[in-house]
Coordinates of C-alpha atoms in Angstrom, one line a residue:
M121 CA 70.7 4.8 80.3
N122 CA 69.0 4.1 83.5
A123 CA 69.6 0.9 85.5
P124 CA 67.0 -1.8 85.0
R125 CA 64.0 -1.8 87.3
I126 CA 64.4 -4.3 90.1
A127 CA 61.5 -6.3 91.6
R128 CA 60.8 -5.1 95.1
T129 CA 60.3 -8.0 97.6
S130 CA 60.5 -8.4 101.3
S131 CA 63.8 -10.2 101.0
F132 CA 65.4 -7.3 98.9
T133 CA 67.1 -5.5 101.9
P134 CA 68.6 -8.6 103.5
L135 CA 69.8 -9.8 100.1
L136 CA 71.5 -6.5 99.6
R137 CA 73.2 -6.7 103.0
V138 CA 74.4 -10.3 103.0
A139 CA 74.9 -11.2 99.3
P140 CA 76.4 -8.3 97.4
V141 CA 77.5 -10.6 94.7
L142 CA 74.0 -11.9 94.2
F143 CA 72.7 -8.3 94.2
A144 CA 75.2 -7.3 91.5
A145 CA 74.0 -10.2 89.4
A146 CA 70.4 -9.2 90.0
L147 CA 71.2 -5.8 88.6
A148 CA 72.0 -7.4 85.2
E149 CA 68.6 -9.1 85.1
P150 CA 65.7 -6.8 84.4
A151 CA 62.4 -7.6 86.1
L152 CA 60.0 -8.4 83.3
A153 CA 56.3 -9.1 83.8
A154 CA 56.2 -11.2 80.6
S155 CA 58.8 -12.9 78.5
C156 CA 59.0 -12.1 74.8
N157 CA 57.6 -15.5 73.9
E158 CA 54.6 -14.9 76.2
L159 CA 53.7 -11.8 74.1
S160 CA 53.1 -13.9 71.0
G161 CA 49.4 -14.1 70.1
K162 CA 48.6 -11.5 72.8
Q163 CA 45.1 -9.9 72.3
V164 CA 44.6 -6.2 72.9
P165 CA 40.9 -5.5 73.7
A166 CA 39.1 -2.7 71.8
S167 CA 38.5 -1.1 75.2
A168 CA 42.2 -0.4 75.5
I169 CA 42.2 1.8 72.4
A170 CA 40.4 5.1 72.7
L171 CA 39.3 5.4 69.1
P172 CA 37.0 2.8 67.5
T173 CA 38.6 -0.4 66.4
T174 CA 37.8 -4.1 66.9
G175 CA 41.0 -4.6 69.0
A176 CA 44.5 -5.7 68.1
H177 CA 46.6 -8.8 68.3
V178 CA 50.3 -9.6 68.3
T179 CA 51.3 -11.5 65.2
S180 CA 54.9 -12.3 66.2
A181 CA 57.2 -11.7 69.2
T182 CA 60.8 -12.6 68.6
P183 CA 63.8 -12.3 71.0
M184 CA 66.6 -10.4 69.2
P185 CA 70.3 -10.3 70.2
A186 CA 72.3 -7.3 71.0
G187 CA 73.9 -5.6 68.0
G188 CA 74.9 -2.4 66.2
T189 CA 78.2 -0.7 66.1
P190 CA 79.3 1.7 69.0
P191 CA 78.3 4.3 69.7
Q192 CA 75.0 3.1 68.0
S193 CA 74.9 -0.3 69.6
F194 CA 72.0 -1.7 71.5
G195 CA 71.3 -4.5 73.9
P196 CA 69.0 -7.6 73.4
Y197 CA 65.3 -6.8 72.8
C198 CA 62.0 -8.3 71.9
E199 CA 60.7 -7.4 68.5
V200 CA 56.9 -7.4 68.3
T201 CA 54.6 -7.0 65.3
A202 CA 51.0 -6.4 65.7
E203 CA 47.8 -5.6 63.7
I204 CA 45.0 -3.3 64.8
T205 CA 41.8 -4.4 63.2
P206 CA 39.3 -1.9 61.7
V207 CA 35.6 -1.4 62.4
D208 CA 34.9 -1.4 58.7
P209 CA 35.8 -5.0 57.5
S210 CA 36.7 -3.6 54.1
A211 CA 39.3 -1.3 55.6
P212 CA 42.9 -2.5 55.9
T213 CA 44.5 -3.2 59.3
I214 CA 47.0 -1.0 60.9
R215 CA 50.3 -2.9 61.0
M216 CA 52.7 -1.8 63.7
R217 CA 56.1 -2.8 65.1
L218 CA 57.4 -2.4 68.6
V219 CA 60.9 -3.0 70.0
L220 CA 61.1 -3.7 73.8
P221 CA 64.6 -3.7 75.2
E222 CA 65.5 -6.0 78.0
H223 CA 67.1 -3.1 79.8
W224 CA 64.3 -0.6 79.6
N225 CA 64.7 3.0 80.7
A226 CA 60.9 3.3 81.5
K227 CA 60.3 5.6 78.5
A228 CA 58.6 5.2 75.1
M229 CA 59.3 6.7 71.7
M230 CA 56.9 6.8 68.8
Y231 CA 58.2 7.4 65.2
G232 CA 56.1 9.1 62.5
G233 CA 55.9 8.2 58.9
G234 CA 56.6 9.9 55.6
G235 CA 54.8 10.8 52.4
Y236 CA 51.6 8.7 52.0
N237 CA 53.0 6.3 54.7
G238 CA 52.2 2.7 54.0
T239 CA 55.3 1.2 55.4
V240 CA 56.3 0.7 59.1
P241 CA 59.3 2.9 59.9
N242 CA 62.5 1.3 61.2
V243 CA 61.9 1.5 64.9
A244 CA 65.4 0.0 65.7
G245 CA 66.9 2.9 63.8
N246 CA 67.5 6.6 64.4
I247 CA 65.2 9.6 64.6
P248 CA 65.0 11.9 61.6
A249 CA 68.3 13.9 61.3
G250 CA 69.5 12.1 64.4
P251 CA 73.1 12.2 65.5
V252 CA 75.6 9.6 64.3
D253 CA 77.8 9.8 67.4
Q254 CA 75.1 9.0 70.0
P255 CA 73.0 5.9 70.7
T256 CA 69.6 5.5 68.9
P257 CA 66.5 5.5 71.1
L258 CA 66.6 1.7 71.2
G259 CA 70.2 1.9 72.3
R260 CA 69.2 4.3 75.0
G261 CA 66.7 1.8 76.4
Y262 CA 63.5 3.2 74.9
A263 CA 60.6 1.1 73.9
V264 CA 60.1 2.3 70.3
F265 CA 57.1 1.8 68.1
A266 CA 55.5 2.9 64.9
S267 CA 52.9 1.9 62.3
D268 CA 52.1 2.0 58.6
S269 CA 49.2 4.4 59.5
G270 CA 46.6 1.8 58.2
H271 CA 47.5 0.7 54.7
V272 CA 50.2 -1.0 52.6
A273 CA 51.7 1.4 50.0
N274 CA 51.1 0.6 46.4
P275 CA 54.3 1.7 44.7
L276 CA 52.5 2.7 41.5
S277 CA 49.6 4.4 43.3
P278 CA 50.6 5.2 46.9
G279 CA 47.4 7.3 47.4
D280 CA 44.8 4.7 46.3
F281 CA 44.0 3.7 49.9
A282 CA 42.0 6.9 50.3
W283 CA 39.0 5.2 48.6
N284 CA 38.2 3.8 52.1
E285 CA 37.0 6.4 54.6
E286 CA 38.4 4.5 57.7
A287 CA 41.8 4.2 55.9
L288 CA 41.8 7.8 55.0
A289 CA 41.0 8.8 58.6
N290 CA 43.7 6.6 59.9
Y291 CA 46.3 8.2 57.6
A292 CA 45.0 11.7 58.5
H293 CA 45.9 11.0 62.1
D294 CA 43.6 8.5 63.8
A295 CA 46.2 5.7 63.4
L296 CA 48.5 7.7 65.7
K297 CA 46.2 7.3 68.7
K298 CA 45.3 3.8 67.9
T299 CA 49.0 2.8 67.5
R300 CA 50.0 4.6 70.7
D301 CA 47.3 3.0 72.8
T302 CA 48.1 -0.5 71.5
A303 CA 51.8 0.0 72.2
V304 CA 51.2 1.2 75.7
Y305 CA 49.0 -1.8 76.5
L306 CA 51.8 -4.1 75.2
I307 CA 54.5 -2.2 77.1
E308 CA 52.5 -2.7 80.3
Q309 CA 52.2 -6.4 79.5
R310 CA 56.0 -6.7 79.0
Y311 CA 57.2 -4.6 81.9
G312 CA 54.3 -4.5 84.3
Q313 CA 54.0 -0.7 84.1
A314 CA 53.2 2.1 81.6
P315 CA 56.0 4.4 80.4
Q316 CA 56.9 7.1 82.8
R317 CA 57.5 9.4 79.8
S318 CA 56.7 9.2 76.1
Y319 CA 58.2 11.1 73.2
F320 CA 57.4 11.4 69.4
A321 CA 59.8 12.1 66.5
G322 CA 59.0 12.4 62.9
G323 CA 59.8 14.3 59.7
S324 CA 57.6 15.6 56.8
T325 CA 54.4 13.7 57.2
G326 CA 55.9 12.4 60.4
G327 CA 56.5 16.0 61.4
R328 CA 52.9 16.8 60.8
E329 CA 52.1 13.7 63.0
A330 CA 54.3 15.1 65.8
L331 CA 52.3 18.3 65.8
A332 CA 49.0 16.3 65.6
V333 CA 49.7 14.3 68.8
A334 CA 50.6 17.5 70.6
Q335 CA 47.5 19.2 69.5
Q336 CA 44.9 16.4 69.6
W337 CA 46.2 14.0 72.3
P338 CA 48.2 16.4 74.6
K339 CA 48.4 14.0 77.5
D340 CA 49.9 11.1 75.6
F341 CA 53.4 12.6 75.0
Q342 CA 55.6 14.8 77.1
G343 CA 57.8 15.9 74.2
A344 CA 57.9 15.9 70.4
I345 CA 60.5 16.5 67.7
A346 CA 59.0 17.8 64.4
L347 CA 61.4 17.9 61.5
Y348 CA 60.2 19.7 58.3
P349 CA 56.6 19.2 59.3
A350 CA 53.9 19.1 56.5
W351 CA 51.4 20.4 59.0
N352 CA 49.0 22.2 56.6
A353 CA 48.9 19.2 54.3
A354 CA 45.9 20.0 52.2
A355 CA 47.1 23.5 51.6
L356 CA 50.5 22.1 50.6
D357 CA 48.9 19.7 48.2
L358 CA 47.2 22.7 46.5
Q359 CA 50.6 24.5 46.2
F360 CA 52.0 21.2 44.7
G361 CA 49.2 21.5 42.1
R362 CA 50.1 25.1 41.2
I363 CA 53.8 24.2 40.8
T364 CA 52.9 21.1 38.9
R365 CA 50.8 23.0 36.4
A366 CA 53.6 25.6 35.9
L367 CA 56.2 22.9 35.3
A368 CA 53.8 21.1 32.8
A369 CA 53.8 24.2 30.5
P370 CA 55.6 23.9 27.2
G371 CA 59.3 24.3 27.6
A372 CA 59.0 25.0 31.4
F373 CA 60.7 21.9 32.8
P374 CA 64.4 22.5 33.6
S375 CA 66.8 19.6 33.2
L376 CA 69.2 18.4 36.0
E377 CA 72.0 20.4 34.3
K378 CA 69.9 23.5 34.2
R379 CA 69.0 23.1 37.9
A380 CA 72.7 22.7 38.7
A381 CA 73.4 26.0 36.9
L382 CA 70.7 27.7 38.9
L383 CA 72.1 26.4 42.1
E384 CA 75.6 27.5 41.2
A385 CA 74.4 31.0 40.2
A386 CA 72.6 31.4 43.5
M387 CA 75.7 30.1 45.4
Q388 CA 77.9 32.6 43.6
A389 CA 75.5 35.4 44.4
C390 CA 74.4 34.5 47.9
D391 CA 77.1 32.4 49.6
G392 CA 79.0 35.4 50.9
L393 CA 76.0 37.0 52.5
D394 CA 76.8 35.3 55.8
G395 CA 80.3 36.7 55.9
V396 CA 82.2 33.8 54.3
R397 CA 82.2 31.8 51.1
D398 CA 81.9 28.3 52.3
R399 CA 79.5 26.7 49.8
L400 CA 76.6 27.2 52.2
I401 CA 74.0 30.0 52.0
S402 CA 73.1 30.9 55.6
N403 CA 71.5 34.3 55.1
Q404 CA 68.7 32.8 53.1
A405 CA 66.2 35.7 53.8
A406 CA 68.6 38.1 52.1
C407 CA 69.1 35.8 49.1
N408 CA 65.3 35.5 48.7
A409 CA 64.9 39.2 48.8
W410 CA 67.2 40.2 46.0
F411 CA 68.2 37.2 43.8
D412 CA 66.5 37.1 40.4
P413 CA 67.3 34.3 38.0
A414 CA 66.3 36.6 35.1
K415 CA 69.2 39.0 36.0
A416 CA 71.6 36.7 37.8
K417 CA 75.0 35.7 36.4
L418 CA 76.8 32.4 36.3
N419 CA 80.6 32.6 36.0
G420 CA 80.2 36.2 34.8
R421 CA 77.6 35.4 32.1
P422 CA 73.8 35.8 32.3
L423 CA 72.0 32.9 33.7
R424 CA 69.1 33.7 31.4
C425 CA 69.5 32.2 27.9
P426 CA 70.0 34.7 25.0
G427 CA 66.6 36.2 24.1
G428 CA 64.9 33.9 26.7
A429 CA 65.0 30.9 24.3
D430 CA 66.1 27.5 25.4
T431 CA 69.7 27.4 24.0
G432 CA 71.4 24.9 26.2
N433 CA 71.9 23.3 29.6
S434 CA 74.0 26.1 31.1
C435 CA 71.2 28.7 31.0
L436 CA 67.5 29.1 31.8
S437 CA 64.8 30.0 29.3
D438 CA 62.1 32.5 30.1
A439 CA 59.5 29.6 30.4
Q440 CA 61.8 27.9 32.9
I441 CA 62.4 31.1 34.9
H442 CA 58.7 31.6 35.0
A443 CA 58.0 28.1 36.4
L444 CA 60.7 28.5 39.0
K445 CA 59.3 31.9 40.1
V446 CA 56.0 30.0 40.7
F447 CA 57.9 27.7 42.9
D448 CA 59.2 30.7 44.8
T449 CA 55.9 32.5 45.3
P450 CA 52.8 31.7 47.4
I451 CA 49.4 30.3 46.3
R452 CA 46.4 32.3 47.4
F453 CA 43.0 30.6 47.5
S454 CA 39.9 32.2 46.0
Q455 CA 38.2 31.4 49.4
P456 CA 39.6 30.1 52.6
L457 CA 39.6 26.4 53.2
A458 CA 37.4 25.0 56.0
S459 CA 40.5 24.5 58.1
G460 CA 41.1 28.3 57.9
E461 CA 44.1 28.2 55.6
R462 CA 44.1 30.9 53.0
G463 CA 47.1 29.8 51.0
Y464 CA 50.6 28.2 51.2
P465 CA 53.9 30.0 51.0
G466 CA 56.5 29.7 48.3
F467 CA 59.8 27.8 48.7
N468 CA 63.3 29.1 49.2
T469 CA 64.0 28.3 45.5
W470 CA 67.2 30.3 45.1
G471 CA 69.9 28.2 46.6
T472 CA 67.9 25.1 47.0
D473 CA 69.1 21.9 45.3
L474 CA 66.2 20.9 43.1
G475 CA 68.1 18.1 41.5
R476 CA 71.4 17.9 39.6
P477 CA 73.8 15.3 38.2
G478 CA 75.6 13.4 40.9
E479 CA 76.0 10.1 42.7
G480 CA 75.7 8.8 46.3
L481 CA 73.0 10.6 48.1
Q482 CA 72.3 12.9 45.1
P483 CA 69.8 10.7 43.3
I484 CA 67.6 10.7 46.4
V485 CA 67.8 14.5 46.6
N486 CA 66.8 14.6 42.9
R487 CA 63.8 12.3 43.3
L488 CA 62.5 14.4 46.3
G489 CA 63.0 17.5 44.1
L490 CA 61.9 18.0 40.5
N491 CA 63.2 14.5 39.4
T492 CA 63.7 13.9 35.7
L493 CA 60.4 13.8 33.8
Q494 CA 58.0 16.7 33.1
P495 CA 54.6 16.5 34.6
D496 CA 52.0 15.2 32.0
Y497 CA 48.8 13.3 31.7
P498 CA 48.9 10.5 32.6
M499 CA 51.4 11.5 35.2
P500 CA 54.7 9.7 34.7
V501 CA 55.9 7.3 37.5
H502 CA 56.8 9.1 40.6
G503 CA 58.1 8.6 44.2
T504 CA 61.5 7.7 45.6
G505 CA 61.4 4.2 44.2
F506 CA 62.0 5.3 40.6
A507 CA 65.3 6.4 39.1
E508 CA 63.4 8.3 36.4
G509 CA 60.1 9.9 37.1
A510 CA 57.9 13.0 37.6
P511 CA 58.6 15.5 40.3
Y512 CA 57.7 14.3 43.8
H513 CA 55.4 17.3 44.1
S514 CA 53.6 16.4 41.0
G515 CA 53.1 12.7 41.8
F516 CA 51.8 13.7 45.2
W517 CA 49.4 16.1 43.7
D518 CA 48.2 13.7 41.1
E519 CA 47.5 11.0 43.7
W520 CA 45.7 13.4 46.0
V521 CA 43.5 14.7 43.2
R522 CA 42.6 11.3 41.8
Y523 CA 42.1 9.3 45.1
F524 CA 41.4 11.9 47.9
V525 CA 39.5 14.6 46.0
T526 CA 37.7 13.3 42.9
R527 CA 38.1 9.5 43.6
N528 CA 38.4 9.1 39.9
P529 CA 41.6 7.3 38.9
A530 CA 41.2 8.6 35.3
F531 CA 40.9 12.2 36.3
N532 CA 43.5 14.6 34.8
S533 CA 44.9 16.4 37.8
L534 CA 46.4 19.1 35.5
T535 CA 42.9 20.3 34.7
L536 CA 42.1 21.2 38.4
D537 CA 42.8 24.7 39.3
P538 CA 44.2 24.6 42.9
A539 CA 43.6 28.2 43.6
S540 CA 39.9 28.2 42.4
L541 CA 38.4 24.7 43.1
G542 CA 35.0 25.2 41.7
P543 CA 32.8 22.1 42.2
W544 CA 35.6 20.5 44.2
Q545 CA 35.7 23.1 47.0
A546 CA 33.4 21.2 49.4
R547 CA 35.4 18.0 49.1
V548 CA 38.8 19.8 49.6
D549 CA 37.2 21.7 52.5
A550 CA 36.4 18.3 54.1
L551 CA 39.9 17.0 53.5
S552 CA 41.4 20.2 55.0
L553 CA 39.6 19.5 58.2
R554 CA 41.1 16.0 58.3
Q555 CA 44.6 16.8 57.1
D556 CA 45.6 20.3 58.2
V557 CA 47.0 20.2 61.7
N558 CA 47.0 23.9 62.4
Q559 CA 45.8 24.4 66.0
T560 CA 48.0 27.0 67.8
D561 CA 46.6 26.8 71.3
L562 CA 48.9 24.2 72.9
S563 CA 47.9 24.9 76.5
A564 CA 46.8 21.4 77.3
F565 CA 50.1 20.0 75.9
V566 CA 52.1 22.5 78.0
A567 CA 50.0 21.7 81.1
N568 CA 51.1 18.1 80.7
G569 CA 54.7 19.2 80.7
G570 CA 55.1 19.0 77.0
K571 CA 58.0 20.5 75.1
L572 CA 58.2 20.9 71.3
L573 CA 61.3 21.1 69.1
I574 CA 60.9 22.0 65.4
A575 CA 63.6 22.2 62.8
H576 CA 63.6 22.8 59.1
G577 CA 66.3 23.0 56.5
T578 CA 66.3 26.3 54.5
S579 CA 66.9 24.3 51.3
D580 CA 63.8 22.0 51.7
Q581 CA 62.5 21.4 48.2
L582 CA 59.3 19.5 49.3
V583 CA 57.9 21.2 52.4
S584 CA 58.5 25.0 52.6
T585 CA 60.6 26.3 55.4
R586 CA 58.4 29.4 55.3
A587 CA 55.4 27.3 56.3
S588 CA 57.2 26.1 59.5
A589 CA 58.1 29.8 60.3
D590 CA 54.5 30.7 59.8
Y591 CA 53.2 28.1 62.3
Y592 CA 55.8 29.2 64.8
R593 CA 54.7 32.8 64.5
R594 CA 51.0 31.8 64.8
V595 CA 51.7 30.0 68.1
Q596 CA 53.6 33.0 69.4
Q597 CA 50.6 35.2 68.4
N598 CA 48.2 32.9 70.1
M599 CA 50.1 32.0 73.3
G600 CA 52.5 35.0 73.6
R601 CA 56.1 35.1 72.9
G602 CA 57.2 34.5 76.5
R603 CA 54.9 31.5 77.1
T604 CA 55.9 30.0 73.7
R605 CA 59.5 30.2 74.6
Q606 CA 58.8 28.1 77.8
F607 CA 57.9 25.1 75.7
M608 CA 58.9 25.5 72.1
R609 CA 61.9 26.1 69.9
Y610 CA 62.1 26.5 66.1
Y611 CA 65.4 26.2 64.3
E612 CA 66.3 26.7 60.6
I613 CA 69.3 24.7 59.2
P614 CA 71.1 26.4 56.3
G615 CA 71.6 24.2 53.2
Y616 CA 69.6 21.2 54.6
A617 CA 67.1 19.8 52.1
H618 CA 64.2 17.5 52.6
A619 CA 65.4 14.5 54.7
A620 CA 68.7 14.3 52.7
S621 CA 71.2 16.8 51.3
T622 CA 74.5 16.8 49.5
V623 CA 75.0 20.5 50.5
F624 CA 74.6 20.1 54.3
N625 CA 73.2 16.8 55.6
A626 CA 72.1 17.6 59.1
A627 CA 72.7 15.5 62.2
W628 CA 71.4 16.9 65.5
D629 CA 71.1 15.4 68.9
S630 CA 67.6 16.6 69.4
L631 CA 66.6 13.8 71.6
T632 CA 69.1 14.6 74.3
A633 CA 68.0 18.3 74.1
L634 CA 64.4 17.2 74.5
E635 CA 65.2 14.8 77.4
Q636 CA 67.1 17.5 79.3
W637 CA 64.3 20.0 78.8
V638 CA 61.5 17.7 79.8
E639 CA 63.2 15.7 82.5
R640 CA 65.6 18.2 84.0
G641 CA 64.1 21.6 83.2
I642 CA 67.2 22.6 81.2
A643 CA 66.1 24.5 78.1
P644 CA 68.1 24.1 74.8
K645 CA 71.1 26.3 74.6
R646 CA 74.0 26.5 72.1
Q647 CA 72.7 23.6 70.0
T648 CA 74.9 22.6 67.1
V649 CA 74.2 20.7 63.9
T650 CA 76.7 18.5 62.1
D651 CA 77.1 17.9 58.3
T652 CA 77.6 14.2 57.5
V653 CA 77.9 14.4 53.7
A654 CA 79.2 17.5 52.0
V655 CA 82.0 18.3 54.5
P656 CA 81.7 15.5 57.0
G657 CA 82.1 16.7 60.6
R658 CA 81.6 20.4 59.8
T659 CA 79.4 22.1 62.4
R660 CA 77.1 25.1 62.6
P661 CA 75.2 26.7 65.5
L662 CA 71.6 25.8 65.5
C663 CA 70.0 29.3 65.5
E664 CA 66.6 30.1 66.9
Y665 CA 64.4 31.6 64.2
P666 CA 64.6 34.2 62.8
A667 CA 68.4 34.1 63.5
W668 CA 71.0 32.6 61.2
P669 CA 74.7 31.8 61.6
K670 CA 77.0 34.6 60.6
Y671 CA 80.8 34.1 60.3
K672 CA 82.7 36.1 63.0
G673 CA 85.4 37.0 60.6
H674 CA 88.0 34.6 62.0
G675 CA 88.4 31.0 63.0
D676 CA 87.8 27.6 61.4
V677 CA 85.1 27.9 58.9
N678 CA 84.0 24.3 59.6
D679 CA 83.6 24.9 63.3
A680 CA 80.3 26.2 64.9
S681 CA 82.4 28.3 67.3
S682 CA 83.4 30.6 64.4
F683 CA 79.8 31.7 63.9
V684 CA 77.3 33.8 65.8
C685 CA 73.6 33.8 65.5
V686 CA 72.2 37.1 64.2
K687 CA 68.8 38.4 63.1
S688 CA 69.7 41.1 60.7
Q689 CA 69.2 40.2 57.0
K690 CA 71.8 42.6 55.7
G691 CA 74.7 41.1 53.9
R692 CA 77.4 41.8 51.4
H693 CA 76.4 41.4 47.7

């Protein structure tokens, strides 16, 4: 962490020469333009915010003591809450939070949200999939900020804010710019200067937001970390609808036990394709290519139930296999969306934990997967706040259809064909222009010194890894492979699910990699990712797509040095 900035005065040099003790004491006291208490009630003029608002104001400014546990400890800081007021008086405010360390490193970090947002992320905490053995951004001296994107989440109907056009625009991405500009104004009030560098980190919706700021406000941030980004959000919603309708068919919804059987069958078939049986499928592309649940075996017996009927929890019926194959395959739209998207890819279904019996982190994995209740009308409760509920995909689709598309809370989302939208095509087209963040010419971001790190778990059950690979390839096609490599890296993490995993729960020091690339010109090399749950401390090389980690044939199976990144999909069956 950089030393605190010292106020420059005409007496600075004599003080250094004649009073080294006083100089050393001065180093411990950062030069602050305003105390924490002086920020309380501070008004931010609308002119300081590039997009239309009626300004912002600080609602609280509280001095906070040092805390945390090494290595994730932090010094004293000022915690600021603020509200950005809308143009439309019926629209909700944007609530934001900003932590301003006393010992500032002259840099800023913005966090993205998740799902339908509606809560302010923990800005004193870690970045998505951040390392557990390194300081958090606050502990490194960053001024860190985030917002709720312009609405307070309703646990029962998290998408109902979309009734209001300004709230919808804020969620789509306008709140990012408004929050950033407000935060920079307050940072200048506190420290007397703007950040020298700014970074963004987010996962899922937050990953989409990371790509949004790079594409739309390329001069605001010098680097971004996008984890499992839902960048083509409208297209993903339509795929959610296709999957939901398949799961809603009679007999199609597999229980937690059936999903555990599927995962185990895929593990038995595909685990060794990377050269070692380590309860981790690293050669996912090969598994995708040849695994078939209708023909697979579990402990030597067919995974398919006898005759395709539903005869128990240790096998899959034909109806369930059909629904899971929908999950594995892409949706193709009858006509392109206005954003240009023509479909959305399938998911790496074979080897992905879609939910299974278990404790600890497993219930969260389940709720982000297929959860426990079959989709129906009305849609059962959904979201991560419910122990029992509909699949997260289905709840997300249902909210989007009722509040974003039809704006009819009583609409039966199961009746809308996501591949052929009929009378709803124009509305979905308009939403795609707001929600899909799919620009591939990042020249302005690069010209500002921008660097972009993207990572995605191969076992993500909520945002398809294949979509991230698609975006990466599009950027390469638009900007050229050589130029893309100058500012962008894309990594796939075997076994990692959406935000949490009991197969391989990833922790990666992405911020240090980004700092070194932006600030020192050192491109990421030999990155490693650490498991914190299944085999705590186990490491794997973080391979640049399309490479994956293959076992060398010798060495500790839990050490990244025993693996090499390869691009061939061939493996042993």
